Coordinates of C-alpha atoms in Angstrom, one line a residue:
X1 CA 35.2 -36.7 -25.7
X2 CA 36.1 -37.6 -29.2
X3 CA 37.9 -40.8 -28.4
X4 CA 37.6 -43.4 -25.7
X5 CA 40.5 -42.6 -23.3
X6 CA 42.1 -44.9 -20.8
X7 CA 44.0 -43.1 -18.1
X8 CA 46.9 -44.4 -16.1
X9 CA 49.0 -43.7 -13.0
X10 CA 51.1 -40.6 -13.1
X11 CA 54.7 -40.7 -12.0
X12 CA 55.1 -40.5 -8.3
X13 CA 55.8 -37.2 -6.7
X14 CA 59.4 -36.4 -6.0
X15 CA 61.1 -38.3 -8.8
X16 CA 62.9 -36.8 -11.7
X17 CA 60.8 -35.3 -14.5
X18 CA 60.5 -37.1 -17.8
X19 CA 63.0 -34.8 -19.5
X20 CA 65.5 -34.7 -16.6
X21 CA 69.1 -35.9 -17.0
X22 CA 70.2 -38.2 -14.2
X23 CA 73.4 -37.6 -12.4
X24 CA 76.1 -40.1 -11.4
X25 CA 77.0 -41.1 -7.9
X26 CA 79.6 -43.3 -6.3
X27 CA 79.2 -45.8 -3.5
X28 CA 79.4 -43.0 -0.9
X29 CA 76.8 -40.9 -2.7
X30 CA 79.2 -38.4 -4.3
X31 CA 77.5 -36.9 -7.3
X32 CA 79.1 -36.1 -10.7
X33 CA 77.4 -34.9 -13.8
X34 CA 76.6 -37.6 -16.3
X35 CA 78.4 -36.9 -19.6
X36 CA 78.8 -38.7 -22.9
X37 CA 77.1 -41.7 -24.5
X38 CA 79.4 -44.1 -22.6
X39 CA 78.6 -42.8 -19.1
X40 CA 76.3 -45.6 -18.0
X41 CA 78.6 -48.3 -19.3
X42 CA 81.3 -46.7 -17.1
X43 CA 78.9 -46.6 -14.1
X44 CA 78.3 -50.4 -14.5
X45 CA 82.0 -51.0 -14.6
X46 CA 82.6 -48.9 -11.5
X47 CA 79.8 -50.6 -9.6
X48 CA 81.2 -54.1 -10.6
X49 CA 84.6 -53.1 -9.4
X50 CA 83.3 -51.7 -6.0
X51 CA 81.1 -54.6 -5.3
X52 CA 82.9 -57.6 -6.6
X53 CA 80.0 -58.6 -8.9
X54 CA 81.3 -59.6 -12.3
X55 CA 80.5 -56.8 -14.8
X56 CA 78.9 -59.4 -17.2
X57 CA 76.5 -60.5 -14.4
X58 CA 75.6 -57.0 -13.4
X59 CA 75.0 -55.9 -17.0
X60 CA 72.9 -58.9 -17.8
X61 CA 70.7 -58.5 -14.7
X62 CA 70.1 -54.9 -15.6
X63 CA 69.4 -55.8 -19.2
X64 CA 66.8 -58.4 -18.2
X65 CA 65.2 -55.9 -15.8
X66 CA 65.1 -52.7 -17.8
X67 CA 67.2 -53.0 -21.0
X68 CA 69.6 -50.6 -19.2
X69 CA 67.0 -47.8 -19.2
X70 CA 66.9 -45.3 -16.3
X71 CA 63.3 -44.1 -17.1
X72 CA 64.2 -40.7 -15.8
X73 CA 63.4 -41.8 -12.2
X74 CA 59.8 -42.9 -12.9
X75 CA 58.6 -46.1 -11.3
X76 CA 57.3 -49.2 -13.1
X77 CA 54.0 -50.8 -12.3
X78 CA 55.9 -53.0 -9.8
X79 CA 57.2 -49.8 -8.0
X80 CA 60.7 -50.5 -9.4
X81 CA 63.2 -47.7 -10.1
X82 CA 66.3 -47.2 -12.2
X83 CA 68.4 -49.5 -14.4
X84 CA 68.5 -52.1 -11.6
X85 CA 64.7 -52.1 -11.1
X86 CA 65.0 -51.6 -7.3
X87 CA 61.6 -51.5 -5.7
X88 CA 60.0 -48.9 -3.3
X89 CA 56.3 -49.5 -3.6
X90 CA 55.3 -47.1 -0.9
X91 CA 57.1 -44.2 -2.7
X92 CA 55.7 -45.2 -6.0
X93 CA 52.1 -45.3 -4.7
X94 CA 52.2 -41.7 -3.3
X95 CA 50.2 -39.5 -5.5
X96 CA 49.5 -42.1 -8.1
X97 CA 46.1 -42.4 -9.9
X98 CA 44.7 -44.8 -12.4
X99 CA 41.6 -46.1 -14.1
X100 CA 40.8 -49.6 -15.1
X101 CA 38.5 -51.2 -17.7
X102 CA 35.1 -52.5 -16.5
X103 CA 34.1 -54.0 -19.7
X104 CA 30.6 -55.3 -20.4
X105 CA 29.8 -58.7 -21.8
X106 CA 32.3 -60.1 -24.3
X107 CA 34.8 -57.3 -24.2
X108 CA 33.5 -53.7 -24.6
X109 CA 33.9 -51.3 -21.7
X110 CA 34.2 -48.2 -19.7
X111 CA 36.6 -47.1 -16.9
X112 CA 36.4 -47.4 -13.2
X113 CA 38.9 -46.3 -10.5
X114 CA 41.6 -48.7 -9.4
X115 CA 44.8 -48.8 -7.4
X116 CA 47.8 -47.8 -9.4
X117 CA 50.8 -49.7 -8.1
X118 CA 51.2 -53.4 -7.2
X119 CA 54.2 -55.2 -5.8
X120 CA 54.2 -57.2 -9.0
X121 CA 56.5 -59.9 -7.6
X122 CA 56.8 -61.9 -4.5
X123 CA 54.1 -61.5 -1.9
X124 CA 56.5 -60.9 1.0
X125 CA 57.3 -57.3 2.0
X126 CA 61.0 -57.6 1.2
X127 CA 60.3 -57.7 -2.5
X128 CA 58.4 -54.4 -2.2
X129 CA 61.3 -52.3 -0.9
X130 CA 64.6 -53.6 -2.3
X131 CA 65.6 -50.0 -2.9
X132 CA 65.6 -49.4 0.9
X133 CA 67.6 -52.6 1.6
X134 CA 70.2 -51.7 -1.0
X135 CA 70.4 -48.1 0.2
X136 CA 71.2 -49.3 3.7
X137 CA 74.0 -51.4 2.3
X138 CA 75.5 -48.2 0.7
X139 CA 74.7 -45.9 3.6
X140 CA 72.6 -43.6 1.5
X141 CA 68.9 -42.7 1.5
X142 CA 66.3 -44.6 -0.6
X143 CA 65.4 -41.4 -2.5
X144 CA 68.9 -41.2 -3.9
X145 CA 68.7 -44.9 -5.0
X146 CA 65.4 -44.2 -6.7
X147 CA 66.4 -41.0 -8.5
X148 CA 70.1 -41.2 -9.2
X149 CA 71.1 -43.7 -11.9
X150 CA 74.7 -44.3 -10.8
X151 CA 73.7 -44.9 -7.2
X152 CA 70.9 -47.2 -8.4
X153 CA 73.5 -49.3 -10.3
X154 CA 75.8 -49.3 -7.2
X155 CA 72.9 -50.3 -5.0
X156 CA 71.8 -53.1 -7.3
X157 CA 75.4 -54.5 -7.4
X158 CA 75.6 -54.3 -3.6
X159 CA 72.3 -56.2 -3.2
X160 CA 73.6 -58.9 -5.6
X161 CA 76.8 -59.2 -3.6
X162 CA 74.8 -59.4 -0.4
X163 CA 72.7 -62.3 -1.8
X164 CA 75.9 -64.1 -3.1
X165 CA 77.6 -63.8 0.4
X166 CA 74.4 -65.1 2.1
X167 CA 74.4 -68.2 -0.2
X168 CA 78.2 -68.6 0.0
X169 CA 78.6 -68.4 3.7
X170 CA 80.2 -64.9 3.6
X171 CA 82.3 -65.5 0.4
X172 CA 81.7 -64.2 -3.1
X173 CA 81.7 -66.8 -6.0
X174 CA 85.0 -67.1 -7.9
X175 CA 83.5 -66.9 -11.4
X176 CA 80.5 -65.8 -13.4
X177 CA 78.9 -69.3 -13.4
X178 CA 78.7 -69.3 -9.6
X179 CA 76.4 -66.2 -9.4
X180 CA 73.3 -68.1 -10.6
X181 CA 71.8 -68.4 -7.1
X182 CA 72.3 -64.7 -6.3
X183 CA 70.8 -63.7 -9.7
X184 CA 67.8 -66.0 -9.0
X185 CA 67.3 -64.4 -5.6
X186 CA 67.4 -60.9 -7.2
X187 CA 64.3 -61.7 -9.2
X188 CA 62.3 -61.5 -6.0
X189 CA 60.1 -64.3 -7.4
X190 CA 57.5 -66.0 -5.3
X191 CA 58.3 -69.5 -6.8
X192 CA 61.4 -71.5 -7.6
X193 CA 60.2 -71.6 -11.2
X194 CA 60.0 -67.8 -11.4
X195 CA 63.5 -67.4 -9.9
X196 CA 65.1 -69.9 -12.2
X197 CA 63.3 -68.4 -15.2
X198 CA 64.8 -65.0 -14.5
X199 CA 68.3 -66.4 -13.9
X200 CA 68.1 -68.5 -17.0
X201 CA 67.3 -65.4 -19.0
X202 CA 70.2 -63.5 -17.5
X203 CA 72.7 -66.2 -18.3
X204 CA 71.2 -66.5 -21.8
X205 CA 71.9 -62.8 -22.2
X206 CA 75.5 -63.3 -21.1
X207 CA 75.9 -66.1 -23.6
X208 CA 74.4 -64.2 -26.5
X209 CA 75.7 -60.7 -25.7
X210 CA 73.7 -57.5 -26.1
X211 CA 74.1 -54.0 -27.4
X212 CA 71.7 -51.1 -27.4
X213 CA 71.4 -47.3 -27.3
X214 CA 69.0 -46.3 -24.6
X215 CA 66.2 -43.8 -24.9
X216 CA 68.5 -41.1 -23.4
X217 CA 71.3 -41.9 -25.8
X218 CA 73.5 -44.1 -23.7
X219 CA 75.4 -46.8 -25.7
X220 CA 75.9 -50.0 -23.7
X221 CA 77.5 -53.3 -24.8
X222 CA 77.7 -56.7 -23.2
X223 CA 80.2 -59.0 -25.1
X224 CA 79.1 -62.6 -25.5
X225 CA 80.9 -65.3 -23.6
X226 CA 80.5 -69.0 -22.9
X227 CA 78.8 -69.8 -19.5
X228 CA 77.8 -72.9 -17.7
X229 CA 75.6 -71.6 -14.8
X230 CA 75.3 -73.6 -11.6
X231 CA 71.5 -73.9 -11.7
X232 CA 71.3 -76.2 -8.7
X233 CA 72.1 -73.2 -6.5
X234 CA 68.5 -71.9 -7.0
X235 CA 67.1 -74.8 -4.9
X236 CA 68.9 -73.3 -1.8
X237 CA 66.5 -70.3 -1.9
X238 CA 63.8 -72.4 -0.4
X239 CA 61.1 -71.1 -2.7
X240 CA 57.9 -73.2 -3.3
X241 CA 56.9 -74.7 -6.5
X242 CA 53.6 -73.5 -8.1
X243 CA 50.6 -74.9 -6.3
X244 CA 48.0 -74.7 -9.1
X245 CA 45.2 -77.2 -8.8
X246 CA 45.1 -77.2 -12.6
X247 CA 48.2 -77.4 -14.8
X248 CA 48.6 -74.2 -16.9
X249 CA 49.2 -74.4 -20.7
X250 CA 52.6 -72.7 -20.7
X251 CA 56.0 -73.4 -22.3
X252 CA 58.5 -75.3 -20.2
X253 CA 60.4 -73.1 -17.8
X254 CA 58.0 -70.2 -17.8
X255 CA 56.7 -69.3 -14.3
X256 CA 53.0 -70.1 -14.6
X257 CA 50.0 -71.0 -12.5
X258 CA 46.3 -71.4 -13.1
X259 CA 43.5 -69.4 -11.4
X260 CA 40.1 -70.2 -13.0
X261 CA 38.0 -67.3 -14.2
X262 CA 34.4 -67.3 -13.2
X263 CA 32.1 -69.5 -15.2
X264 CA 28.8 -69.3 -13.4
X265 CA 25.4 -67.7 -13.3
X266 CA 25.0 -64.1 -12.3
X267 CA 22.1 -62.2 -10.7
X268 CA 19.6 -64.4 -9.0
X269 CA 20.8 -67.5 -11.0
X270 CA 17.5 -68.0 -12.8
X271 CA 18.5 -66.8 -16.3
X272 CA 20.8 -69.1 -18.1
X273 CA 21.8 -66.3 -20.5
X274 CA 23.1 -64.2 -17.6
X275 CA 26.5 -65.7 -16.8
X276 CA 30.2 -64.9 -16.8
X277 CA 33.0 -64.7 -17.8
X278 CA 33.7 -66.9 -20.9
X279 CA 32.1 -69.5 -23.1
X280 CA 32.9 -73.2 -23.3
X281 CA 34.1 -74.5 -26.7
X282 CA 36.3 -77.2 -28.1
X283 CA 39.0 -75.3 -29.9
X284 CA 40.8 -75.8 -32.1
X285 CA 38.8 -78.9 -33.1
X286 CA 35.5 -77.0 -33.2
X287 CA 36.7 -73.5 -33.9
X288 CA 40.1 -72.6 -35.4
X289 CA 42.6 -70.4 -33.4
X290 CA 44.4 -68.0 -35.8
X291 CA 45.0 -64.9 -33.7
X292 CA 46.6 -63.8 -30.5
X293 CA 45.5 -60.4 -28.9
X294 CA 47.7 -58.5 -26.5
X295 CA 46.1 -56.1 -24.0
X296 CA 47.2 -54.1 -21.0
X297 CA 45.2 -54.3 -17.8
X298 CA 44.8 -50.7 -16.8
X299 CA 44.7 -52.0 -13.3
X300 CA 46.9 -54.0 -11.0
X301 CA 47.6 -57.7 -11.4
X302 CA 45.6 -58.6 -8.3
X303 CA 42.7 -56.4 -9.3
X304 CA 42.6 -58.1 -12.7
X305 CA 42.4 -61.5 -11.2
X306 CA 39.6 -60.3 -8.9
X307 CA 37.8 -58.9 -12.0
X308 CA 38.0 -62.1 -14.0
X309 CA 36.9 -64.3 -11.0
X310 CA 33.8 -62.2 -10.5
X311 CA 31.0 -63.4 -12.8
X312 CA 29.3 -60.0 -12.8
X313 CA 32.3 -58.5 -14.6
X314 CA 31.5 -60.2 -18.0
X315 CA 35.1 -60.1 -19.1
X316 CA 38.1 -62.4 -19.1
X317 CA 41.3 -63.3 -20.9
X318 CA 43.2 -66.6 -21.2
X319 CA 46.3 -65.3 -19.5
X320 CA 47.5 -62.4 -17.3
X321 CA 51.2 -61.4 -17.2
X322 CA 52.5 -59.7 -14.1
X323 CA 54.8 -56.7 -14.7
X324 CA 57.3 -57.0 -11.9
X325 CA 58.6 -60.5 -12.5
X326 CA 56.8 -61.7 -15.6
X327 CA 54.8 -64.3 -13.7
X328 CA 51.9 -65.7 -15.9
X329 CA 48.5 -66.7 -14.6
X330 CA 46.2 -68.6 -16.9
X331 CA 42.6 -68.0 -16.2
X332 CA 40.7 -69.6 -19.2
X333 CA 41.6 -72.8 -20.9
X334 CA 42.7 -72.2 -24.5
X335 CA 40.0 -74.5 -25.8
X336 CA 37.3 -72.0 -24.5
X337 CA 36.4 -68.5 -25.7
X338 CA 37.4 -65.7 -23.4
X339 CA 35.4 -62.4 -23.5
X340 CA 38.3 -60.1 -24.2
X341 CA 38.5 -58.4 -27.6
X342 CA 35.2 -56.5 -28.0
X343 CA 34.6 -58.4 -31.3
X344 CA 32.9 -61.8 -31.0
X345 CA 34.4 -63.2 -34.2
X346 CA 37.9 -62.3 -33.0
X347 CA 37.1 -63.7 -29.6
X348 CA 36.1 -67.0 -31.1
X349 CA 39.3 -67.3 -33.0
X350 CA 41.9 -65.8 -30.6
X351 CA 43.8 -66.2 -27.4
X352 CA 43.8 -63.1 -25.2
X353 CA 46.8 -62.1 -23.1
X354 CA 46.4 -59.3 -20.5
X355 CA 49.6 -57.6 -19.4
X356 CA 49.8 -55.6 -16.2
X357 CA 50.4 -52.0 -17.1
X358 CA 49.0 -48.6 -18.1
X359 CA 49.0 -47.6 -21.7
X360 CA 49.5 -43.9 -21.1
X361 CA 52.7 -44.5 -19.0
X362 CA 54.3 -46.5 -21.8
X363 CA 57.8 -47.8 -21.4
X364 CA 58.0 -47.1 -17.7
X365 CA 55.2 -49.6 -17.1
X366 CA 55.9 -52.3 -19.7
X367 CA 58.9 -54.0 -18.0
X368 CA 61.5 -56.3 -19.5
X369 CA 60.3 -59.3 -17.6
X370 CA 56.8 -58.7 -18.9
X371 CA 58.1 -58.5 -22.5
X372 CA 60.1 -61.7 -22.2
X373 CA 57.3 -63.7 -20.6
X374 CA 54.7 -62.5 -23.1
X375 CA 57.1 -63.3 -26.0
X376 CA 57.8 -66.8 -24.7
X377 CA 54.1 -67.4 -24.2
X378 CA 53.2 -66.1 -27.7
X379 CA 55.9 -68.3 -29.3
X380 CA 54.6 -71.3 -27.6
X381 CA 50.9 -70.6 -28.5
X382 CA 51.7 -69.7 -32.1
X383 CA 53.7 -72.9 -32.6
X384 CA 51.0 -75.0 -30.9
X385 CA 48.0 -73.6 -32.9
X386 CA 49.7 -72.5 -36.1
X387 CA 49.2 -68.8 -35.6
X388 CA 51.4 -66.7 -38.0
X389 CA 53.9 -64.5 -36.2
X390 CA 53.0 -61.3 -38.0
X391 CA 51.1 -58.1 -37.2
X392 CA 47.9 -59.2 -38.8
X393 CA 47.7 -62.2 -36.5
X394 CA 49.6 -61.0 -33.4
X395 CA 47.4 -58.0 -32.6
X396 CA 47.1 -55.4 -30.0
X397 CA 43.6 -54.8 -28.7
X398 CA 44.0 -51.5 -30.6
X399 CA 44.2 -53.5 -33.9
X400 CA 41.0 -55.4 -33.4
X401 CA 38.2 -54.1 -35.7
X402 CA 34.7 -53.2 -34.6
X403 CA 32.0 -55.6 -35.6
X404 CA 30.1 -52.8 -37.3
X405 CA 30.4 -49.1 -38.1
X406 CA 28.6 -48.2 -34.9
X407 CA 31.1 -50.2 -32.8
X408 CA 34.2 -48.5 -34.2
X409 CA 34.4 -45.5 -31.8
X410 CA 34.1 -47.7 -28.7
X411 CA 37.0 -50.0 -29.5
X412 CA 39.9 -49.9 -27.0
X413 CA 43.4 -48.6 -27.7
X414 CA 45.6 -50.8 -25.5
X415 CA 48.5 -51.6 -25.3
X416 CA 48.9 -48.2 -27.0
X417 CA 51.5 -46.1 -28.7
X418 CA 54.3 -46.9 -26.2
X419 CA 54.3 -50.7 -26.5
X420 CA 57.6 -51.6 -28.2
X421 CA 56.4 -53.8 -31.1
X422 CA 59.8 -54.1 -32.7
X423 CA 61.4 -55.3 -29.5
X424 CA 58.6 -57.8 -29.0
X425 CA 58.8 -59.1 -32.5
X426 CA 62.6 -59.6 -32.1
X427 CA 61.9 -61.6 -28.9
X428 CA 59.4 -63.9 -30.7
X429 CA 61.9 -64.4 -33.5
X430 CA 60.3 -62.3 -36.2
X431 CA 62.4 -59.2 -36.5
X432 CA 61.7 -56.8 -39.3
X433 CA 64.1 -57.6 -42.2
X434 CA 64.3 -55.2 -45.1
X435 CA 63.5 -56.9 -48.5
X436 CA 64.0 -55.6 -52.0
X437 CA 61.0 -53.6 -53.3
X438 CA 59.4 -50.2 -53.3
X439 CA 55.7 -51.0 -53.4
X440 CA 55.2 -52.2 -49.8
X441 CA 56.7 -50.8 -46.6
X442 CA 56.9 -52.1 -43.0
X443 CA 56.6 -49.4 -40.4
X444 CA 59.9 -49.7 -38.6
X445 CA 60.9 -46.7 -36.4
X446 CA 63.7 -47.3 -33.9
X447 CA 61.8 -47.2 -30.6
X448 CA 64.3 -45.4 -28.4
X449 CA 65.0 -42.7 -31.0
X450 CA 61.4 -42.3 -32.0
X451 CA 60.3 -39.9 -29.3
X452 CA 56.7 -38.6 -29.7
X453 CA 54.6 -36.1 -27.8
X454 CA 51.0 -37.0 -27.2
X455 CA 48.2 -35.8 -24.8
X456 CA 46.1 -37.5 -22.2
X457 CA 42.9 -36.0 -23.6
X458 CA 40.7 -37.2 -20.8
X459 CA 42.7 -35.3 -18.3
X460 CA 43.6 -32.6 -20.9
X461 CA 47.3 -32.8 -20.0
X462 CA 50.4 -33.4 -22.1
X463 CA 52.2 -36.7 -21.7
X464 CA 56.0 -36.6 -21.3
X465 CA 57.7 -37.0 -24.7
X466 CA 58.9 -40.6 -24.8
X467 CA 60.0 -43.5 -26.9
X468 CA 57.2 -44.7 -29.2
X469 CA 56.3 -47.4 -31.7
X470 CA 54.2 -45.3 -34.2
X471 CA 54.5 -42.7 -36.9
X472 CA 52.0 -39.8 -37.3
X473 CA 49.7 -40.0 -40.4
X474 CA 48.9 -36.7 -42.1
X475 CA 46.8 -35.5 -45.0
X476 CA 49.9 -34.2 -47.0
X477 CA 53.7 -34.6 -47.1
X478 CA 54.5 -32.0 -44.5
X479 CA 54.7 -31.6 -40.7
X480 CA 52.3 -28.8 -41.1
X481 CA 49.6 -30.9 -42.8
X482 CA 46.6 -31.8 -40.6
X483 CA 46.7 -35.2 -38.9
X484 CA 44.5 -37.8 -40.6
X485 CA 40.9 -37.9 -39.3
X486 CA 39.8 -41.5 -39.2
X487 CA 36.3 -41.6 -40.7
X488 CA 35.2 -44.4 -38.4
X489 CA 35.5 -42.1 -35.4
X490 CA 33.4 -39.2 -34.4
X491 CA 32.1 -37.6 -37.7
X492 CA 31.3 -34.3 -35.9
X493 CA 35.1 -33.6 -35.5
X494 CA 37.4 -32.4 -38.2
X495 CA 41.1 -33.3 -38.3
X496 CA 43.0 -35.9 -36.3
X497 CA 44.2 -35.2 -32.8
X498 CA 47.3 -35.6 -30.7
X499 CA 45.5 -37.8 -28.2
X500 CA 47.3 -40.9 -27.2
X501 CA 44.0 -42.7 -27.5
X502 CA 43.4 -41.5 -31.1
X503 CA 44.6 -44.7 -32.9
X504 CA 43.2 -43.4 -36.2
X505 CA 46.2 -41.2 -37.1
X506 CA 48.9 -43.6 -36.1
X507 CA 50.6 -46.5 -38.0
X508 CA 52.4 -48.9 -35.7
X509 CA 55.7 -50.8 -35.9
X510 CA 55.5 -54.1 -37.8
X511 CA 52.4 -53.1 -39.8
X512 CA 52.7 -53.2 -43.6
X513 CA 51.1 -50.9 -46.1
X514 CA 51.1 -50.4 -49.9
X515 CA 52.9 -47.3 -51.1
X516 CA 50.6 -44.7 -52.8
X517 CA 53.2 -42.0 -53.5
X518 CA 56.5 -40.4 -52.5
X519 CA 57.6 -36.8 -51.9
X520 CA 61.2 -36.5 -50.7
X521 CA 61.4 -38.4 -47.4
X522 CA 57.6 -38.5 -47.2
X523 CA 55.7 -41.7 -48.1
X524 CA 52.0 -42.0 -48.9
X525 CA 50.2 -45.2 -48.1
X526 CA 46.7 -46.5 -48.6
X527 CA 45.0 -46.5 -45.2
X528 CA 41.3 -46.8 -44.2
X529 CA 40.3 -46.1 -47.8
X530 CA 42.3 -42.9 -48.0
X531 CA 45.8 -41.7 -49.0
X532 CA 47.8 -40.6 -46.0
X533 CA 51.4 -39.4 -45.5
X534 CA 54.1 -39.9 -43.0
X535 CA 57.8 -39.0 -42.8
X536 CA 59.7 -42.1 -43.7
X537 CA 63.0 -40.9 -42.4
X538 CA 64.5 -43.9 -40.5
X539 CA 60.9 -45.2 -40.0
X540 CA 60.3 -47.8 -42.6
X541 CA 61.8 -50.9 -44.2
X542 CA 61.0 -52.1 -47.8
X543 CA 58.9 -55.3 -47.9
X544 CA 57.4 -57.8 -50.3
X545 CA 53.8 -59.0 -49.9
X546 CA 50.7 -60.1 -51.7
X547 CA 48.0 -57.4 -51.8
X548 CA 44.3 -57.2 -52.5
X549 CA 42.7 -54.8 -55.0
X550 CA 39.1 -54.3 -56.1
X551 CA 38.2 -56.5 -59.0
X552 CA 38.4 -54.8 -62.4
X553 CA 35.2 -52.8 -63.1
X554 CA 34.5 -52.3 -59.4
X555 CA 34.6 -48.6 -58.4
X556 CA 34.6 -49.5 -54.7
X557 CA 34.2 -52.4 -52.3
X558 CA 33.0 -52.7 -48.7
X559 CA 35.1 -53.8 -45.7
X560 CA 33.9 -55.8 -42.7
X561 CA 34.9 -56.4 -39.1
X562 CA 33.8 -60.0 -39.0
X563 CA 33.8 -63.0 -41.4
X564 CA 30.4 -64.4 -40.6
X565 CA 28.5 -66.8 -42.9
X566 CA 25.8 -65.9 -45.3
X567 CA 22.2 -66.1 -44.0
X568 CA 21.4 -69.3 -45.9
X569 CA 24.1 -71.2 -44.0
X570 CA 22.3 -71.0 -40.6
X571 CA 20.1 -73.8 -39.4
X572 CA 16.5 -72.9 -38.5
X573 CA 17.2 -72.9 -34.7
X574 CA 20.1 -70.4 -34.9
X575 CA 19.3 -66.8 -35.9
X576 CA 21.8 -65.4 -38.4
X577 CA 24.5 -63.0 -37.2
X578 CA 24.5 -59.6 -38.8
X579 CA 27.2 -58.8 -41.3
X580 CA 27.2 -55.0 -42.0
X581 CA 30.0 -53.0 -43.8
X582 CA 32.4 -50.8 -41.8
X583 CA 32.7 -47.1 -42.5
X584 CA 35.8 -47.7 -44.7
X585 CA 35.4 -48.2 -48.4
X586 CA 38.3 -49.4 -50.7
X587 CA 38.2 -47.6 -54.0
X588 CA 39.5 -48.6 -57.4
X589 CA 43.3 -48.0 -57.6
X590 CA 43.9 -48.7 -53.9
X591 CA 45.7 -51.8 -52.6
X592 CA 46.1 -53.3 -49.1
X593 CA 48.4 -56.0 -47.8
X594 CA 46.8 -59.4 -47.8
X595 CA 46.9 -61.4 -44.5
X596 CA 45.5 -64.7 -45.6
X597 CA 42.1 -66.4 -45.9
X598 CA 39.8 -66.0 -42.9
X599 CA 37.6 -68.8 -41.5
X600 CA 34.0 -68.1 -42.4
X601 CA 31.9 -69.2 -39.4
X602 CA 29.9 -68.0 -36.4
X603 CA 30.2 -69.6 -33.0
X604 CA 26.7 -69.6 -31.4
X605 CA 26.9 -69.5 -27.6
X606 CA 24.1 -67.9 -25.6
X607 CA 23.6 -69.9 -22.4
X608 CA 25.6 -71.5 -19.7
X609 CA 23.7 -74.9 -19.9
X610 CA 22.8 -75.5 -23.6
X611 CA 19.2 -74.8 -22.7
X612 CA 18.3 -73.4 -26.1
X613 CA 18.4 -75.3 -29.5
X614 CA 21.7 -75.2 -31.3
X615 CA 23.6 -73.7 -28.4
X616 CA 27.4 -73.9 -28.5
X617 CA 27.4 -74.7 -32.3
X618 CA 29.9 -73.4 -34.9
X619 CA 28.1 -72.5 -38.1
X620 CA 30.3 -72.6 -41.2
X621 CA 29.7 -70.6 -44.3
X622 CA 30.4 -70.7 -48.0
X623 CA 31.3 -67.1 -48.6
X624 CA 35.1 -66.5 -48.5
X625 CA 36.6 -63.6 -46.6
X626 CA 40.2 -62.4 -46.7
X627 CA 42.1 -60.6 -43.9
X628 CA 43.8 -57.3 -44.7
X629 CA 45.8 -54.5 -43.0
X630 CA 43.2 -51.8 -43.6
X631 CA 44.4 -49.1 -41.3
X632 CA 45.6 -49.2 -37.7
X633 CA 43.1 -52.1 -37.4
X634 CA 42.8 -55.2 -39.5
X635 CA 39.6 -55.9 -41.5
X636 CA 38.0 -58.4 -43.8
X637 CA 36.9 -58.3 -47.4
X638 CA 34.7 -60.6 -49.4
X639 CA 37.0 -62.6 -51.8
X640 CA 34.4 -62.2 -54.5
X641 CA 35.1 -58.4 -54.5
X642 CA 38.8 -58.5 -54.9
X643 CA 41.8 -60.0 -56.6
X644 CA 45.0 -61.1 -54.8
X645 CA 48.2 -60.1 -56.7
X646 CA 51.9 -59.4 -55.9
X647 CA 52.5 -55.8 -54.9

């Protein structure tokens, strides 16, 4: 294979196809064709009227679960279906398949089989089949609740009303504020903190209002209103508080616990160099934290925890976020170095967040609770450690550079082309804002409208056309021009591919590039040392930025995947780390967006017990390196080779 490909679960048998149009159904299961962009809004209004659930509450619950998306009947990683995210894990598991990363020491990896679906929420069985419970309330079958969007909304409303009556001794609350307990119950969380976190998000949505156009063209609006939720009602659910033995490093109000990753010897225990799954450090005092890396697990939440607690896995991340309810488990203290990015320099300076999901399945797997929890966690960590909230410092694993030219083809591609970067940046408070200028652009396609077709090249099968966060990069200003062939990937191949895993011919939302030319709606940018083109129609915003250029008189300059010190900086007991150029060369006349000065250092950590001289030492250097947006991945350049100027 030309690219490393990570495969995910296919949609369960028996659900609507990716291109199918859902149909509407009333409380008795009568079906009418869906028509017009306001159909789903009308379905919410009808369900609210039938059930007695305030329309604002129903809309806000669905928005927090799915952003009002129907996902064409496909289940999420928590086995949840439809706009109301009603679960049927048994149905979702039938026919599913997946692979998961089994990465070697410090972040590289291959794939191994894994289960495809997890309950993703509370451990009790009720959380795994809310679709069946809700179907019984309507007197319809669970398959209709799973596959018919209007019935799904009616069923979700009926379930909310059932929870409200249970809490209100048979009576429904008289106003919006009194539905807090029922909303908290709907989260199916395993802890009181998790239930309250979901309910707080729902009421914040009611207070702020929301408006969106879904992937299938439905326009839905929730008008803002003042609310004073009765938060005390959540205590009547009888849910436990988190029982972590160690307090997690999380923002207040986020549902978090701590499960320690393995830090112990492997094998027969005689070799202090053979250990897993992270390195002790004293960050940020000893080593600066300037990057956050987002991953997806390619396996279930439970399997990920099992992997990180096994010292023979040689892999870890600081946090794991569960898809079904957004629950966060911290596994490595932020002061220590997790083995997560496949680049030791990035590992030393970053915090890794694994998110339960499968890259190839995209939006049906990355749930709204997951987006919200990850965004809250990233905001907290960025503020605490001074990490800039931009796309050169908040990276996907697919944006991490290889440490050398030889390592580039093996770098991972998660969370992949279907992770909604624009939505995530909005949630962390850094939306893309157009600025005056023509020399720099921010990739900015509207996710729902930017449907792209890719292939799962390991299985040699097409992937359903779906909402995406990227634009294709071509060798000329035409849809007929070949896709860009990234020179860091397999040199034996010619031309880019439509593989989902081929990150080399894709520019992602939020990334910024210097304009190299224009031809009608087509825009050329400098990318990986080459001039590439994409159709900029509704896909970019103008931006202002500092850029780097080769110094006058330099025909070309090298790029690097690390910012390690010069050899003379190392003490005698620590062997110098290799610094070799990447495949990509920046030529005279090219410019790349500047991301700030990088820390020049090398964190030396080779044993579990400091049994060799200099172990667990950070070696600083004098050479200066600068971070840039080189292509799909960031890179570093030596400051002595470039000038930094306004675009």
